[in-house]
XYZ file of C-alpha atoms in Angstrom:
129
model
C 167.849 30.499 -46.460
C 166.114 29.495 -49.313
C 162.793 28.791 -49.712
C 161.681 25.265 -51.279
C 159.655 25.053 -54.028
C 156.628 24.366 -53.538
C 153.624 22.046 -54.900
C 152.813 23.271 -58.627
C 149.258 24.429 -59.349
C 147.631 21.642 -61.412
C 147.099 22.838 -65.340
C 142.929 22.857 -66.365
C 142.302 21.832 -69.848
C 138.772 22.468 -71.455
C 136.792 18.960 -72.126
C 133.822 19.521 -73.697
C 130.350 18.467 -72.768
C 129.481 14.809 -74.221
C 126.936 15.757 -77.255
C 123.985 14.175 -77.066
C 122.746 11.021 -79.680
C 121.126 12.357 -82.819
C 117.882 12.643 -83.221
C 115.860 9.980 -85.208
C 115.647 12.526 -88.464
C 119.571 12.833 -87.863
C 119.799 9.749 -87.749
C 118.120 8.416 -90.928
C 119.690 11.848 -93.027
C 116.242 13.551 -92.837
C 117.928 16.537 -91.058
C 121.605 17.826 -91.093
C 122.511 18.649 -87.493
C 123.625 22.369 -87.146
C 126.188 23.733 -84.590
C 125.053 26.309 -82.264
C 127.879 28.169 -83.990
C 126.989 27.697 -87.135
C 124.821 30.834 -88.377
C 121.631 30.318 -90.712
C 121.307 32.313 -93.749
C 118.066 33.329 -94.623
C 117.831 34.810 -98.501
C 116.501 38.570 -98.484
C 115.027 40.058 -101.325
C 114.662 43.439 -102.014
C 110.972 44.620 -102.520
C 110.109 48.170 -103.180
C 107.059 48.857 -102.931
C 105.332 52.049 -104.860
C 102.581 54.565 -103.394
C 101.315 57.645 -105.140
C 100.283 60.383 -102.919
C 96.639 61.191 -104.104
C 96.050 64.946 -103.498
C 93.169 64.497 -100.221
C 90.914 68.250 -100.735
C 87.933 69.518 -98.594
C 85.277 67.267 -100.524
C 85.281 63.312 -101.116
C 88.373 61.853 -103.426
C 88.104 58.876 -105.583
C 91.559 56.817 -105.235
C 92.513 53.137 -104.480
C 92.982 52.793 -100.171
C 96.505 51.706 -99.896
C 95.079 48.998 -96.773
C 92.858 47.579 -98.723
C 93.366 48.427 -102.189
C 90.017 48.976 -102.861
C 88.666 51.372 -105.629
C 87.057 53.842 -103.360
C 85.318 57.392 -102.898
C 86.868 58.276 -99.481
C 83.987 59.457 -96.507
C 84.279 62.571 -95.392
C 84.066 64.096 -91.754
C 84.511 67.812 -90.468
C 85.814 69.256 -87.358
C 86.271 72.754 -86.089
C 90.324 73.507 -87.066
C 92.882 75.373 -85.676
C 91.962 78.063 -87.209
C 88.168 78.362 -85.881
C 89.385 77.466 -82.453
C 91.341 81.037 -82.988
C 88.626 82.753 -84.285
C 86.517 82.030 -81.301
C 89.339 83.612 -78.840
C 89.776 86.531 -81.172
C 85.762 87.181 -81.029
C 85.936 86.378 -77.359
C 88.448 88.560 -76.557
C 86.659 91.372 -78.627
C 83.882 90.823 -75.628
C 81.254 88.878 -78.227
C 81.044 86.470 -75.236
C 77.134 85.081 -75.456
C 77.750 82.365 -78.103
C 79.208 85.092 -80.961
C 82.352 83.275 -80.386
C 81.282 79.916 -81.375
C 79.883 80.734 -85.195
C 83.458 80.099 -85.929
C 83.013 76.646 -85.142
C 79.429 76.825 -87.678
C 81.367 78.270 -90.600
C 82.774 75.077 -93.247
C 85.766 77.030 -94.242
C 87.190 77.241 -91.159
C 86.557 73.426 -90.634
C 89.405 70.467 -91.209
C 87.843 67.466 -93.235
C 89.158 63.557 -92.262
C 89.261 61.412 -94.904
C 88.576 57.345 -94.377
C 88.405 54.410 -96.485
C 84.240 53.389 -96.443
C 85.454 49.626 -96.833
C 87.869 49.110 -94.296
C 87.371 52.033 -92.273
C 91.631 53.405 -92.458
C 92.098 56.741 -91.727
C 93.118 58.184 -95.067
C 94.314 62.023 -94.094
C 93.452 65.072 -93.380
C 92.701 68.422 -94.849
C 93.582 71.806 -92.717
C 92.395 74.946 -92.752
């Protein structure tokens, strides 16, 4: 017995969506109408852009701010470093416990200093001890 053949699936093809009417800038040649697949190219230029590394030391530094570009003389601030935070477990441990262990903290050498820009107030860097 043979089998007989039976109904054929139908074939699909792809139609397309109707577009849609141009715009009125299309229209009048204001605009040319791009493709979804069409990519936009943008032009890039290359800009490098310079900075000099001003050497930042424990007292104020005249140099240009690189937000603002400002001639400037940088403002200051200390805080206890690394280093006195150390010192004051070292006297600690040593049993100078009754405030002997926060002269550290007193003493400007063992202090970082912050530099910032007095015009626009950007942190500039830091100096460690």
């Amino acid at each position: 017995m043979s089998k007989a053949p039976g109904p054929t699936p139908p074939q699909y093809t792809y139609v397309p969506p109707p577009s849609a009417p141009p715009s009125y800038q299309e229209a009048i040649g204001g605009v040319k109408p791009t493709s979804p697949f069409t990519p936009i190219v943008h032009p890039v230029t290359n800009t490098t852009i310079l900075t000099t590394v001003v050497p930042i030391g424990r007292s104020a530094t005249h140099m240009i701010c690189p937000t603002c570009n400002a001639e400037i003389e940088t403002t200051t601030r200390t805080e206890p470093g690394m280093i006195a935070y150390l010192s004051g477990f070292v006297i600690a441990l040593l049993g100078c416990w009754f405030g002997c262990c926060l002269i550290p903290c007193c003493i400007d050498e063992c202090m970082d200093v912050h530099h910032t820009c007095p015009n626009c107030k950007a942190y500039l860097g830091r100096n460690r001890r």
